[in-house]
Structure formats: C-alpha cells, structure tokens
Amino acid sequence: MPAFSPATPQERRRFWLLLLIALVILGAGIGLRDPWPSDEPRFTLAAKQMVESGGWLFPHRGSELYADKPPMLMWLQAASFELVRSWRLAFMLPSLLAGLGTLLLVYDLGRRLWNRRTGLYAAGGLLLAFQFVYQSQRAQIDPLVMFFITAANWGLLRHLLAPADTGASANWPMFWLGCFCAGLGVITKGVGFIALFMLLPYAWAAWRGWDGVARPGRGAWWRWVLGLVAVLAAIALWLAPMLLTAHARADMPAYPAYVHDILFRQTAHRYANAWHHIHAWWYYLPIVLFSWLPLSLTYAGSVPRWWQRLREHDARVLLPLCWVVLVLLFFSASPGKRDVYVMPALPMLALATAPFLDELLPRRWLRVMGLLFIAVLGAAMLGLGLWALHSHSPKVAQFVARRDLANGGAALWWMCVVLGAVQLVLVATLRVRRAVWAVCGGMAALWLAWGYWAVPQLNDSSSSAGLMRDVRSHLAPGDELGLVAWKEQNLLMLDHPAVDFGFKVPWHLQFARATQWQAQAPATRWLFVQQPAMGDCVDRTRAIYLGHANQRDWWMFKADAVVPGCVPSAAVDELPDDDADAGAVPAPEAPAPVGP
C-alpha cells in the first residue's frame, strides 16, 4: 500500500460533500413511511416483540419462533428503537448506517491502495449504482450483510496487500479483524464467510510471486489459524447462548426445531436444494448489467484496463476483481437465486473500477452513454406520468384502486412528470461536455423524488397502515381481536392487543381454533381474516369488508357471522406467497396474546 500525504483542504471538502450527499440520498424517506412487505414487517415485528417482551435471543413472529434468519438485524432495530423511541425511524437506521459505512470502507480502501481521488471515485461509483441505493433505503438484511462483508474485505485487503518488504510484520490485526467481521456476516445472514474467498486469489498471487502481496514469512501458520478463531468467536457471540438456551428448553418442541431449521435447513440445505426463487445459471448476468447501472456503463472501458493491470501483476486489481467473480460463481451454482444475493460484490467492483475512472470519464463514448441513460430514464418517467394522467386506462384505474390513491393518483403521476422533466432538462442543459453531472443529478433527482414524494403517497396501502387503522375504528373499548391467515404487517401496524393462532399453521386449523376462542366471549371478540381462509363459513352480510390491501381482501366479524358447525376445508390452505422460504417451526397448541 503506497504512503499518502495528508489531505489537502480541497480533498477534505470533497470527502465531506460526498458524505453529505450520501446521507441525503440514502436517508430520503426515513420517518415518512412504515415497514413495507415482504421482509421489512417481519423483521420489524420481531424487533418490536423483543423490546416489548425483553426476550432478545429468539426472535418471534407473533406467538411462533421465527427461524428463517439470525437475529442480528432485529437486534440492531430494537437497539435503535431504544435510542430514538420511534419505530418509523428505528427500523431504517441499521440500513442507513450500513450503507454509509460501506461507502466509507470503500473510500478508505481506494485511498490506501491508490489515492484519495480514487477513493472518492470508488465511493461515488457505488453511490450511483441503482441496486446499492435501492436496497440501502430498505430495512432488509442485505445492506447489513453487505457492510459486514465489505468490512471483512477491508481488513483482509489491508493485510493481504501489505508492502512486500514488511515480511512477517504484515498487518495481522487487520487480518483478524477482517475474519471477525466475516463471522459477524455469518450471524447476520449466513453467507458472511464468502469474504474469505479473498484468500484464494491472494494465495495464487503469492505463489506466483506478484509484487504488492504480503509475505507472512515462515512459522506464521498459527497467525492464519487465529483468523479461523476470530471467525468462530464472532459466530459464538450468538450461537453459544442460543444453543445453550435451546438445550435447556429441549422439552419444548419449538426450540429444537428452531435450532435445526436455522442451522441446517436455512443454510446448506437451502443452498443445495433451494425450494423457491429457482432461476437459470445466467440469472445474474442482467443483474450485473442493469441493476448496477450507471456504474455498469464503465465495463467496456474497464475490462481492457483490468486485463492490462493483471498482465502487469497488479494484485490491487486481481484480489477484488477475482473475489467478485468467485462470489458470482458461488451464487450462480445454487438453483435458488435472488438479485440481492450478489449485492455484496458491488462495493469491490466499484473499488476495482475506480482507478481507471479518471481516464474514462473524459471519453466521449462514455459521456454519451451516460447522457443517453438519463435521457431514456427521464423520457420514460415523463411518458408514464402523462399517460397515467390522461389515458383513463383500466390498468391505471386498477392500480389506483389497489393503492387507494386520492384523486386518481394524480400526485404520484405528477411526480413522474416532474422527475422526468428534471432529468430531461439536465440532459438538455449539461449535454455531453458535463454529462457526468447530468448522470449524478438525474440519479439524485430519482431517489429524492421517490423518498420524499412517492413514499408518503404509497405508505398506507403498502404498509397496511390504512387497513389496520380501519380495523381499530371498529373496535370498542374492551374488545379483543383474533388474527387468522394474517401477515406480519397486520400485527405490526395494529397497535392493539391481539391473539394469533399461529402463522404457519394451516388456515383451516387457524379458523377452527379462532372460532372456538371467539365463542368463549362472543360479545367482545372479533376475528380479522384473509378472505380465502373463511371459505363458506362466514355470512358476508353480517361481516365487515375492510377492503383490498397488499394484494389481498380482508374481513372482520363477530361470532354471529360464523356459520354454526362450519369449518373450511383444507383446500383453503395456502402457504403465504412471500413466506415460501419459511422454516417449519412448530406452532403452539393454544393461542397466545401478542402486541403492546
């Protein structure tokens, strides 16, 4: 790693400006919306129940254990709530901080491996990438695991790319820190170990005698072993107390099932025999091309420069670039694929591209491509907005009805018109000469319009906030509510004590248990039910239709609406569409109250 001089005032200003822009863009919409399906409500619900119950070790979804993911994100959301005391802020804070942290790590690697200008290019290219911003504005696990994997890469590269003359004094503490972060990635989403793939291109470069890779010297084997110890130590922070507690509760079937599900079914079995999101081996090719726009526009210029640097034995390019390829190959080998799986590769791709941007950005062909990208995006947004405002299309009417938008969704369509107009004005005024600023301004306008204009318009229907507000309006003081065939957003947004009859329990069994519970106090007990789960066992004329939300129809009713002796057939059962990856943790035999 080359030595670098102290930052000049201009370099410091550029760094803080980039950080401020990143904060504004990644933070757009925070506090203006509630959790949106499919993943956000379940994680936030588990975090909320941790705060309310005081039990943080085993996440719950209602009365059931939630075994699909380790609890790291839920812990951080719960801790954020303890700090800010607002779920609208707390549920998004881990993703925001993870996004900002990833940018800082990439910047630091760029400045250490090359110079501060390259660090700014690396962080700026990452901030422009569509997938990075989109996912960093969502409360899912992926931004957090991306941060831990990038932190692991940061520590590993600071050791593996130490100057050749350091010998055994290579930066071992950074290596151990990188391994520890990889372990934190494992207890975040299971795949944190992929950061250790960085050792493969390093081993090849060291064997071939490339300059710029660390020479650990003889007798250093025990230092490498300490890296494995660091990985296991991080995993043990969660695994050890979880296993000990589960063993102490072995007489309760849900806990052994939780251990088996989260350690085996959701890891190796899921990778080798995926039961959802099945795609062809080439699935990630369009992700790399289109979801990583506009950074992907630089591929044509970067590839020959990568090849030249590899021929010159530049390990600074070899290690991050080969690691990106290994990650893509690893996830392509599994039949189950999602676009977010490969997002941790994006920061290293931005790092490998950054050294050449100073040479590429002045090229006319790249500027034209960037300008064309924003022009197409702007024309599409402008055209969509004008068409929706004036076409009277049935598709527009259906969308407006599903979202329950006021005035035919005019506010949303005007956002599209304004956004498209702004992007086209940027193209027309900045032109090819300042195309870089047109791309930056066009992407910033997209995210600011989405976060501050579209999000408030879509929140009620996306989060079920409006639906559950309607439910509360029908409950008198002292009334109780039971949930059947419910979704996480229903319980999360209810803000009222409720009873559930399991989440993964077949719907007809939930309905049967619920009606038995309701019959014990028919005057004060309501049921909230997804329409298919009722079958023909509810008299619709005595029930309240709540409307369509989250692509489902919802009802609530008292005992007088239930057809006596009727139980829906098993044909109504349906595993919820966004829970196809759910584990099989046994449900409790009796309903359990949940909520505030």
Coordinates of C-alpha atoms in Angstrom, one line a residue:
M1 CA 0.0 0.0 0.0
P2 CA 1.5 3.3 -1.0
A3 CA 2.2 6.0 1.5
F4 CA -0.1 9.0 1.1
S5 CA 0.3 12.6 2.2
P6 CA -2.1 14.5 4.4
A7 CA -5.4 15.5 2.7
T8 CA -5.5 19.0 1.1
P9 CA -8.3 21.3 2.1
Q10 CA -10.0 20.7 -1.3
E11 CA -9.8 16.9 -0.8
R12 CA -11.3 17.2 2.6
R13 CA -14.1 19.4 1.2
R14 CA -14.8 16.8 -1.5
F15 CA -14.9 14.0 1.0
W16 CA -17.4 15.7 3.3
L17 CA -19.5 16.8 0.4
L18 CA -19.7 13.2 -0.8
L19 CA -20.7 12.0 2.7
L20 CA -23.4 14.7 3.0
I21 CA -24.8 13.8 -0.4
A22 CA -24.8 10.1 0.6
L23 CA -26.6 10.9 3.8
V24 CA -29.3 12.9 2.0
I25 CA -29.8 10.3 -0.7
L26 CA -29.7 7.2 1.5
G27 CA -31.8 8.9 4.1
A28 CA -34.5 10.0 1.7
G29 CA -37.9 8.9 3.1
I30 CA -36.8 7.9 6.5
G31 CA -39.5 8.8 9.0
L32 CA -42.1 9.1 6.2
R33 CA -43.2 5.5 5.9
D34 CA -43.8 2.3 7.9
P35 CA -42.3 -1.1 7.0
W36 CA -43.3 -2.5 3.6
P37 CA -43.7 -6.2 2.7
S38 CA -42.4 -8.6 2.2
D39 CA -39.4 -8.7 4.5
E40 CA -39.5 -5.4 6.4
P41 CA -42.6 -6.0 8.5
R42 CA -41.4 -9.4 9.7
F43 CA -38.1 -8.1 10.9
T44 CA -39.5 -5.1 12.5
L45 CA -42.3 -7.1 14.1
A46 CA -39.6 -9.4 15.6
A47 CA -37.6 -6.4 16.9
K48 CA -40.8 -4.9 18.3
Q49 CA -41.6 -8.0 20.2
M50 CA -38.0 -8.2 21.5
V51 CA -38.5 -4.7 23.0
E52 CA -41.9 -5.5 24.5
S53 CA -41.1 -8.9 25.9
G54 CA -37.5 -8.4 26.9
G55 CA -36.5 -11.7 25.1
W56 CA -33.9 -10.8 22.5
L57 CA -32.2 -14.2 22.0
F58 CA -35.0 -15.9 20.0
P59 CA -37.0 -13.8 17.5
H60 CA -40.7 -14.3 17.4
R61 CA -43.4 -13.7 14.8
G62 CA -46.5 -13.4 16.8
S63 CA -46.7 -16.5 19.1
E64 CA -44.2 -18.5 16.9
L65 CA -40.5 -18.6 16.8
Y66 CA -39.0 -17.0 13.7
A67 CA -36.2 -19.2 12.4
D68 CA -35.6 -18.0 8.9
K69 CA -32.8 -15.6 9.7
P70 CA -30.3 -15.0 12.5
P71 CA -31.4 -12.1 14.8
M72 CA -28.6 -9.5 14.0
L73 CA -30.8 -7.1 12.1
M74 CA -33.6 -7.4 14.6
W75 CA -31.2 -6.7 17.5
L76 CA -30.0 -3.6 15.8
Q77 CA -33.5 -2.4 15.0
A78 CA -34.6 -3.0 18.6
A79 CA -31.5 -1.2 19.9
S80 CA -32.2 1.7 17.5
F81 CA -35.7 2.0 18.9
E82 CA -34.3 2.1 22.4
L83 CA -32.3 5.2 21.3
V84 CA -34.8 7.1 19.2
R85 CA -38.1 5.7 20.6
S86 CA -39.8 5.8 17.2
W87 CA -40.3 2.7 15.0
R88 CA -40.6 4.8 11.9
L89 CA -37.0 5.9 12.4
A90 CA -35.6 2.9 14.1
F91 CA -36.5 0.2 11.6
M92 CA -34.5 2.0 8.9
L93 CA -31.4 3.2 10.9
P94 CA -29.4 -0.1 10.5
S95 CA -29.7 0.0 6.7
L96 CA -28.8 3.7 6.6
L97 CA -25.7 3.3 8.8
A98 CA -24.7 0.1 6.9
G99 CA -24.9 2.0 3.6
L100 CA -22.9 4.9 4.9
G101 CA -20.4 2.5 6.5
T102 CA -19.9 0.6 3.2
L103 CA -19.2 3.8 1.4
L104 CA -16.6 4.9 4.0
L105 CA -14.9 1.5 3.8
V106 CA -14.7 1.6 0.0
Y107 CA -13.4 5.1 0.1
D108 CA -10.7 4.2 2.6
L109 CA -9.6 1.2 0.5
G110 CA -9.4 3.4 -2.6
R111 CA -7.3 6.0 -0.9
R112 CA -5.0 3.4 0.7
L113 CA -4.5 1.3 -2.4
W114 CA -4.2 4.3 -4.8
N115 CA -5.0 7.8 -3.7
R116 CA -7.8 9.9 -2.3
R117 CA -9.2 10.8 -5.7
T118 CA -9.6 7.1 -6.4
G119 CA -11.3 6.6 -3.1
L120 CA -13.8 9.3 -4.0
Y121 CA -14.4 7.6 -7.4
A122 CA -14.9 4.2 -5.7
A123 CA -17.4 5.6 -3.2
G124 CA -19.1 7.8 -5.8
G125 CA -19.5 5.0 -8.3
L126 CA -21.0 2.8 -5.6
L127 CA -23.4 5.5 -4.6
L128 CA -24.6 5.9 -8.2
A129 CA -25.4 2.2 -8.6
F130 CA -29.1 1.6 -8.6
Q131 CA -29.2 -1.6 -6.5
F132 CA -27.0 -0.1 -3.8
V133 CA -29.2 2.9 -3.1
Y134 CA -32.5 1.0 -3.6
Q135 CA -31.5 -1.7 -1.1
S136 CA -29.9 0.8 1.4
Q137 CA -33.3 2.6 1.6
R138 CA -35.0 -0.7 2.6
A139 CA -35.0 -2.3 6.1
Q140 CA -33.8 -5.7 4.9
I141 CA -30.8 -7.8 6.0
D142 CA -28.9 -7.4 2.7
P143 CA -27.5 -3.9 3.4
L144 CA -26.2 -5.1 6.7
V145 CA -24.6 -8.2 5.5
M146 CA -23.1 -6.2 2.6
F147 CA -21.5 -3.9 5.2
F148 CA -20.0 -6.8 7.3
I149 CA -18.7 -8.5 4.2
T150 CA -17.2 -5.2 3.0
A151 CA -15.7 -4.6 6.4
A152 CA -14.2 -8.1 6.2
N153 CA -12.7 -7.4 2.8
W154 CA -11.4 -4.1 4.2
G155 CA -9.5 -5.9 6.9
L156 CA -8.3 -8.7 4.7
L157 CA -7.0 -6.4 1.9
R158 CA -5.2 -4.2 4.4
H159 CA -3.3 -7.3 5.4
L160 CA -3.0 -9.2 2.2
L161 CA -1.8 -6.2 0.1
A162 CA 0.8 -5.0 2.6
P163 CA 4.1 -3.9 1.1
A164 CA 6.3 -6.8 0.1
D165 CA 9.2 -5.7 2.3
T166 CA 7.3 -6.0 5.6
G167 CA 7.9 -9.7 5.8
A168 CA 6.3 -11.2 8.9
S169 CA 5.3 -7.8 10.1
A170 CA 2.3 -7.7 7.8
N171 CA -0.9 -6.3 9.3
W172 CA -2.1 -9.3 11.2
P173 CA -4.5 -7.4 13.5
M174 CA -6.3 -6.2 10.3
F175 CA -6.5 -9.8 9.1
W176 CA -8.0 -10.9 12.4
L177 CA -10.5 -8.0 12.3
G178 CA -11.5 -8.9 8.8
C179 CA -12.1 -12.5 9.8
F180 CA -14.1 -11.4 12.8
C181 CA -16.3 -9.2 10.5
A182 CA -16.8 -12.2 8.3
G183 CA -18.1 -14.1 11.3
L184 CA -20.5 -11.2 12.1
G185 CA -21.7 -11.6 8.5
V186 CA -22.4 -15.3 9.1
I187 CA -24.7 -14.5 12.1
T188 CA -26.3 -11.8 10.0
K189 CA -27.4 -13.9 7.0
G190 CA -25.2 -17.0 6.9
V191 CA -23.2 -16.0 3.9
G192 CA -20.6 -13.8 5.6
F193 CA -18.0 -16.5 5.0
I194 CA -17.8 -15.5 1.3
A195 CA -15.5 -12.7 2.3
L196 CA -12.8 -15.4 3.0
F197 CA -12.9 -16.2 -0.8
M198 CA -10.4 -13.3 -0.9
L199 CA -7.7 -15.7 0.3
L200 CA -7.9 -17.7 -3.0
P201 CA -6.6 -15.1 -5.4
Y202 CA -4.1 -14.0 -2.7
A203 CA -2.7 -17.5 -2.4
W204 CA -2.3 -17.7 -6.2
A205 CA -0.6 -14.2 -6.4
A206 CA 1.7 -15.1 -3.5
W207 CA 2.6 -18.4 -5.2
R208 CA 3.3 -16.7 -8.5
G209 CA 5.4 -14.1 -6.7
W210 CA 3.3 -11.0 -7.5
D211 CA 4.5 -7.7 -6.1
G212 CA 2.4 -6.0 -3.5
V213 CA 1.1 -9.0 -1.6
A214 CA 2.0 -9.6 2.0
R215 CA 4.9 -12.1 2.7
P216 CA 3.9 -13.6 6.1
G217 CA 7.2 -15.5 6.4
R218 CA 7.9 -18.9 7.9
G219 CA 6.3 -20.0 11.1
A220 CA 3.3 -17.8 10.6
W221 CA 0.8 -20.7 10.3
W222 CA -0.6 -20.1 13.8
R223 CA -1.4 -16.5 12.8
W224 CA -3.5 -17.8 10.0
V225 CA -5.2 -20.2 12.4
L226 CA -6.1 -17.3 14.6
G227 CA -8.1 -15.9 11.7
L228 CA -10.3 -19.0 11.9
V229 CA -10.6 -18.5 15.6
A230 CA -11.7 -14.9 15.0
V231 CA -14.5 -16.1 12.7
L232 CA -15.7 -18.7 15.2
A233 CA -15.5 -16.2 18.0
A234 CA -17.9 -13.8 16.2
I235 CA -20.3 -16.6 15.4
A236 CA -20.2 -17.8 19.0
L237 CA -21.5 -14.5 20.2
W238 CA -24.9 -15.6 19.1
L239 CA -24.6 -19.4 18.6
A240 CA -23.3 -20.3 22.0
P241 CA -26.1 -18.7 24.1
M242 CA -28.7 -19.7 21.6
L243 CA -27.7 -23.4 21.7
L244 CA -27.4 -23.4 25.5
T245 CA -30.8 -21.9 25.9
A246 CA -32.4 -24.2 23.3
H247 CA -30.9 -27.2 25.1
A248 CA -32.3 -26.0 28.4
R249 CA -35.7 -25.8 26.7
A250 CA -35.4 -29.1 24.8
D251 CA -38.7 -30.3 26.3
M252 CA -40.5 -27.6 24.2
P253 CA -40.5 -28.9 20.6
A254 CA -40.3 -25.4 19.1
Y255 CA -36.8 -24.8 20.3
P256 CA -35.1 -28.0 18.9
A257 CA -37.0 -27.3 15.6
Y258 CA -35.6 -23.7 15.6
V259 CA -32.0 -24.9 16.0
H260 CA -32.4 -27.5 13.2
D261 CA -34.1 -25.0 10.9
I262 CA -31.7 -22.1 11.3
L263 CA -28.5 -24.1 11.3
F264 CA -29.3 -26.7 8.6
R265 CA -32.4 -26.1 6.6
Q266 CA -31.9 -22.4 6.0
T267 CA -28.1 -22.8 5.2
A268 CA -26.6 -25.8 3.4
H269 CA -29.9 -27.4 2.5
R270 CA -31.3 -24.1 1.2
Y271 CA -28.2 -23.5 -1.0
A272 CA -28.0 -27.0 -2.4
N273 CA -31.8 -27.8 -2.7
A274 CA -33.5 -24.4 -2.9
W275 CA -37.3 -24.6 -2.9
H276 CA -38.0 -21.0 -4.1
H277 CA -36.7 -18.4 -6.5
I278 CA -35.4 -21.0 -8.9
H279 CA -33.6 -19.5 -11.9
A280 CA -31.2 -20.4 -14.6
W281 CA -27.4 -20.2 -14.2
W282 CA -27.2 -17.0 -16.1
Y283 CA -29.7 -15.2 -13.9
Y284 CA -27.1 -12.7 -12.5
L285 CA -25.9 -11.5 -15.9
P286 CA -28.7 -9.0 -16.4
I287 CA -28.4 -8.0 -12.7
V288 CA -24.7 -7.1 -13.2
L289 CA -25.6 -5.2 -16.4
F290 CA -28.8 -3.4 -15.4
S291 CA -29.2 -3.3 -11.6
W292 CA -25.7 -1.9 -11.3
L293 CA -26.4 0.9 -13.7
P294 CA -24.9 3.5 -14.3
L295 CA -21.7 2.0 -12.9
S296 CA -22.0 -0.8 -15.4
L297 CA -21.6 1.7 -18.3
T298 CA -17.9 1.7 -17.5
Y299 CA -17.4 -2.1 -18.2
A300 CA -16.4 -1.6 -21.8
G301 CA -13.6 0.7 -20.8
S302 CA -12.6 -1.1 -17.6
V303 CA -12.2 -4.6 -19.0
P304 CA -9.2 -3.9 -21.2
R305 CA -7.6 -1.9 -18.4
W306 CA -8.2 -4.7 -15.9
W307 CA -6.6 -7.1 -18.3
Q308 CA -3.5 -4.8 -18.8
R309 CA -3.1 -4.5 -15.0
L310 CA -3.4 -8.2 -14.5
R311 CA -0.7 -8.8 -17.1
E312 CA 1.4 -6.3 -15.1
H313 CA 0.8 -8.4 -12.0
D314 CA -1.1 -5.7 -10.1
A315 CA -2.5 -7.5 -7.1
R316 CA -4.6 -4.5 -6.2
V317 CA -6.8 -5.3 -9.2
L318 CA -6.5 -9.1 -9.0
L319 CA -7.8 -9.6 -5.5
P320 CA -11.1 -7.6 -5.5
L321 CA -11.9 -8.5 -9.1
C322 CA -11.3 -12.2 -8.7
W323 CA -13.3 -12.1 -5.5
V324 CA -16.3 -10.5 -7.4
V325 CA -16.1 -13.4 -9.9
L326 CA -15.9 -16.0 -7.2
V327 CA -19.0 -14.5 -5.5
L328 CA -20.9 -14.6 -8.8
L329 CA -19.9 -18.1 -9.4
F330 CA -20.8 -19.2 -5.9
F331 CA -24.4 -17.9 -6.0
S332 CA -24.8 -19.0 -9.6
A333 CA -24.1 -22.6 -8.6
S334 CA -27.2 -22.7 -6.4
P335 CA -30.6 -23.2 -8.1
G336 CA -32.2 -20.6 -5.8
K337 CA -31.2 -17.1 -6.8
R338 CA -32.3 -13.5 -5.9
D339 CA -30.8 -10.3 -7.1
V340 CA -29.8 -9.2 -3.6
Y341 CA -27.6 -12.2 -3.1
V342 CA -24.8 -10.8 -5.2
M343 CA -25.0 -7.2 -3.9
P344 CA -22.0 -7.7 -1.5
A345 CA -19.9 -7.9 -4.7
L346 CA -20.8 -4.4 -5.8
P347 CA -18.5 -2.5 -3.4
M348 CA -15.5 -4.5 -4.6
L349 CA -16.5 -4.0 -8.2
A350 CA -16.6 -0.2 -7.6
L351 CA -13.2 -0.4 -6.0
A352 CA -11.7 -2.3 -8.9
T353 CA -13.2 0.2 -11.4
A354 CA -12.2 3.4 -9.6
P355 CA -8.5 3.6 -10.6
F356 CA -9.5 4.0 -14.2
L357 CA -12.3 6.5 -13.9
D358 CA -10.0 9.5 -14.1
E359 CA -9.1 8.2 -17.6
L360 CA -12.5 7.0 -18.7
L361 CA -14.8 9.9 -17.7
P362 CA -13.3 12.3 -20.2
R363 CA -14.0 9.8 -23.0
R364 CA -16.8 11.0 -25.3
W365 CA -18.3 7.5 -25.8
L366 CA -18.8 7.1 -22.0
R367 CA -20.4 10.5 -21.6
V368 CA -22.8 9.9 -24.5
M369 CA -23.8 6.6 -22.9
G370 CA -24.4 8.2 -19.5
L371 CA -26.4 11.0 -21.1
L372 CA -28.5 8.5 -23.1
F373 CA -29.2 6.6 -19.9
I374 CA -30.6 9.6 -18.1
A375 CA -32.5 10.7 -21.2
V376 CA -34.2 7.3 -21.6
L377 CA -35.0 7.3 -17.9
G378 CA -36.4 10.8 -18.0
A379 CA -38.4 10.2 -21.1
A380 CA -39.8 7.0 -19.6
M381 CA -40.9 8.8 -16.4
L382 CA -42.3 11.8 -18.2
G383 CA -44.2 9.5 -20.6
L384 CA -45.6 7.3 -17.8
G385 CA -46.8 10.3 -15.9
L386 CA -48.5 12.0 -18.8
W387 CA -50.1 8.7 -20.0
A388 CA -51.4 7.9 -16.5
L389 CA -52.9 11.4 -16.1
H390 CA -54.7 11.5 -19.5
S391 CA -55.2 7.9 -20.8
H392 CA -58.0 6.7 -18.5
S393 CA -56.5 3.3 -18.9
P394 CA -58.1 0.4 -16.9
K395 CA -54.7 -0.6 -15.7
V396 CA -54.2 2.8 -14.2
A397 CA -57.6 2.6 -12.6
Q398 CA -56.8 -0.8 -11.1
F399 CA -53.5 0.4 -9.7
V400 CA -55.2 3.4 -8.1
A401 CA -57.9 1.2 -6.7
R402 CA -55.5 -1.3 -5.2
R403 CA -53.4 1.5 -3.7
D404 CA -56.5 3.5 -2.6
L405 CA -54.9 6.7 -4.0
A406 CA -56.7 10.0 -3.8
N407 CA -57.7 11.9 -6.9
G408 CA -56.9 9.1 -9.2
G409 CA -53.3 9.0 -8.1
A410 CA -52.7 12.5 -9.5
A411 CA -49.9 13.3 -7.0
L412 CA -48.0 10.2 -7.9
W413 CA -48.3 10.8 -11.7
W414 CA -47.3 14.4 -11.3
M415 CA -44.2 13.2 -9.5
C416 CA -43.3 11.1 -12.6
V417 CA -43.9 14.1 -14.9
V418 CA -41.7 16.5 -12.7
L419 CA -39.0 13.9 -12.3
G420 CA -38.9 13.1 -16.0
A421 CA -38.8 16.8 -16.9
V422 CA -36.0 17.5 -14.4
Q423 CA -33.9 14.6 -15.9
L424 CA -34.5 15.8 -19.5
V425 CA -33.7 19.4 -18.6
L426 CA -30.4 18.1 -17.1
V427 CA -29.6 16.3 -20.3
A428 CA -30.5 19.3 -22.5
T429 CA -28.5 21.9 -20.5
L430 CA -25.4 19.9 -19.4
R431 CA -25.0 18.0 -22.7
V432 CA -22.1 15.8 -23.4
R433 CA -19.5 18.1 -22.0
R434 CA -20.9 17.9 -18.5
A435 CA -22.6 14.5 -18.9
V436 CA -21.1 13.3 -15.6
W437 CA -23.1 15.9 -13.7
A438 CA -26.2 15.1 -15.6
V439 CA -25.9 11.4 -14.5
C440 CA -25.3 12.4 -10.9
G441 CA -28.1 14.9 -10.9
G442 CA -30.5 12.6 -12.6
M443 CA -29.9 9.8 -10.2
A444 CA -30.2 12.1 -7.2
A445 CA -33.5 13.5 -8.5
L446 CA -34.8 9.9 -8.8
W447 CA -34.0 9.0 -5.3
L448 CA -35.2 12.3 -3.7
A449 CA -38.5 12.2 -5.7
W450 CA -39.0 8.6 -4.6
G451 CA -38.2 9.1 -0.9
Y452 CA -40.0 12.4 -0.3
W453 CA -42.8 12.4 -2.9
A454 CA -43.8 8.8 -3.8
V455 CA -43.2 7.1 -0.5
P456 CA -45.8 9.1 1.5
Q457 CA -48.3 8.5 -1.2
L458 CA -47.9 4.7 -1.2
N459 CA -47.3 4.1 2.5
D460 CA -50.9 3.4 3.7
S461 CA -51.5 0.7 1.1
S462 CA -48.0 -0.8 1.1
S463 CA -47.7 -1.0 4.9
S464 CA -51.3 -1.8 5.8
A465 CA -51.3 1.3 8.0
G466 CA -54.7 2.4 6.4
L467 CA -56.2 -1.1 6.7
M468 CA -55.3 -1.5 10.3
R469 CA -56.4 2.0 11.2
D470 CA -59.8 0.9 9.8
V471 CA -59.7 -2.2 11.9
R472 CA -59.1 -0.2 15.1
S473 CA -62.0 2.1 14.3
H474 CA -64.4 -0.9 14.6
L475 CA -63.1 -2.0 18.0
A476 CA -64.9 -0.6 21.1
P477 CA -63.1 -0.3 24.4
G478 CA -62.6 -3.8 25.9
D479 CA -63.0 -5.6 22.5
E480 CA -60.5 -8.3 21.6
L481 CA -59.2 -9.2 18.2
G482 CA -58.0 -12.6 16.8
L483 CA -55.9 -12.9 13.7
V484 CA -56.4 -15.7 11.0
A485 CA -54.3 -16.0 7.9
W486 CA -52.6 -12.8 8.8
K487 CA -49.5 -11.1 7.6
E488 CA -46.7 -9.6 9.6
Q489 CA -47.7 -6.0 8.6
N490 CA -51.2 -6.6 10.1
L491 CA -49.9 -7.4 13.6
L492 CA -47.2 -4.8 13.4
M493 CA -49.5 -1.9 12.4
L494 CA -52.4 -2.9 14.5
D495 CA -51.2 -1.1 17.7
H496 CA -53.7 -3.0 19.7
P497 CA -53.5 -6.2 21.8
A498 CA -54.3 -9.3 19.6
V499 CA -54.4 -13.1 19.7
D500 CA -53.0 -15.2 16.9
F501 CA -53.4 -18.9 16.2
G502 CA -50.1 -19.5 14.6
F503 CA -48.6 -18.1 11.4
K504 CA -47.5 -21.3 9.6
V505 CA -50.5 -23.3 11.0
P506 CA -52.8 -24.4 8.1
W507 CA -55.5 -21.8 7.6
H508 CA -58.4 -24.1 8.2
L509 CA -56.9 -25.1 11.6
Q510 CA -56.4 -21.4 12.4
F511 CA -60.0 -20.7 11.6
A512 CA -61.3 -23.6 13.7
R513 CA -59.2 -22.5 16.7
A514 CA -60.2 -18.9 16.3
T515 CA -63.9 -19.5 16.2
Q516 CA -63.6 -21.7 19.3
W517 CA -61.8 -18.8 21.0
Q518 CA -64.4 -16.3 19.8
A519 CA -67.3 -18.4 21.1
Q520 CA -66.0 -18.1 24.6
A521 CA -66.8 -14.3 24.6
P522 CA -68.9 -13.6 21.5
A523 CA -70.0 -10.1 22.5
T524 CA -66.4 -8.7 22.6
R525 CA -64.3 -10.9 20.4
W526 CA -63.7 -10.1 16.7
L527 CA -61.8 -12.1 14.1
F528 CA -59.7 -10.4 11.4
V529 CA -59.4 -12.9 8.5
Q530 CA -57.9 -13.0 5.0
Q531 CA -60.8 -13.8 2.6
P532 CA -59.7 -17.2 1.3
A533 CA -59.3 -18.6 4.8
M534 CA -63.0 -18.1 5.6
G535 CA -64.2 -20.5 2.9
D536 CA -68.0 -20.6 3.0
C537 CA -68.1 -20.4 6.8
V538 CA -68.9 -16.7 7.2
D539 CA -72.1 -14.9 6.4
R540 CA -70.8 -11.9 4.4
T541 CA -73.9 -9.9 5.1
R542 CA -73.0 -9.8 8.9
A543 CA -69.3 -9.3 8.4
I544 CA -67.4 -6.1 7.6
Y545 CA -65.4 -5.9 4.4
L546 CA -62.3 -4.0 5.1
G547 CA -61.1 -3.7 1.5
H548 CA -58.1 -4.8 -0.6
A549 CA -54.6 -4.3 0.8
N550 CA -51.2 -5.9 0.0
Q551 CA -53.0 -7.8 -2.9
R552 CA -55.4 -9.5 -0.5
D553 CA -59.0 -9.0 0.6
W554 CA -59.7 -8.7 4.3
W555 CA -62.8 -9.1 6.6
M556 CA -63.6 -8.8 10.3
F557 CA -66.6 -10.2 12.1
K558 CA -68.1 -11.3 15.4
A559 CA -69.5 -14.7 16.2
D560 CA -72.9 -14.1 14.8
A561 CA -71.4 -14.1 11.3
V562 CA -69.9 -17.6 11.7
V563 CA -72.0 -20.4 10.1
P564 CA -72.6 -22.9 13.0
G565 CA -70.6 -26.0 12.8
C566 CA -68.8 -25.0 9.6
V567 CA -65.0 -25.4 9.2
P568 CA -63.3 -24.5 6.0
S569 CA -61.8 -27.4 4.1
A570 CA -58.1 -28.0 3.8
A571 CA -58.4 -26.7 0.3
V572 CA -58.3 -23.1 1.6
D573 CA -54.8 -23.7 2.9
E574 CA -52.1 -21.8 1.2
L575 CA -48.5 -21.0 2.3
P576 CA -48.2 -17.3 2.1
D577 CA -46.5 -16.2 -1.1
D578 CA -43.8 -14.1 0.4
D579 CA -43.0 -16.8 3.0
A580 CA -42.2 -19.6 0.7
D581 CA -38.8 -19.9 2.3
A582 CA -40.2 -20.2 5.8
G583 CA -39.0 -22.9 8.1
A584 CA -41.1 -25.5 9.8
V585 CA -41.1 -24.4 13.4
P586 CA -44.0 -26.0 15.3
A587 CA -46.8 -23.7 16.3
P588 CA -48.1 -23.6 19.8
E589 CA -51.2 -25.6 20.6
A590 CA -53.1 -22.7 22.2
P591 CA -53.4 -19.1 21.1
A592 CA -51.1 -16.6 22.7
P593 CA -51.7 -12.8 23.1
V594 CA -49.2 -10.6 21.4
G595 CA -48.9 -6.9 20.8
P596 CA -48.5 -3.9 23.1

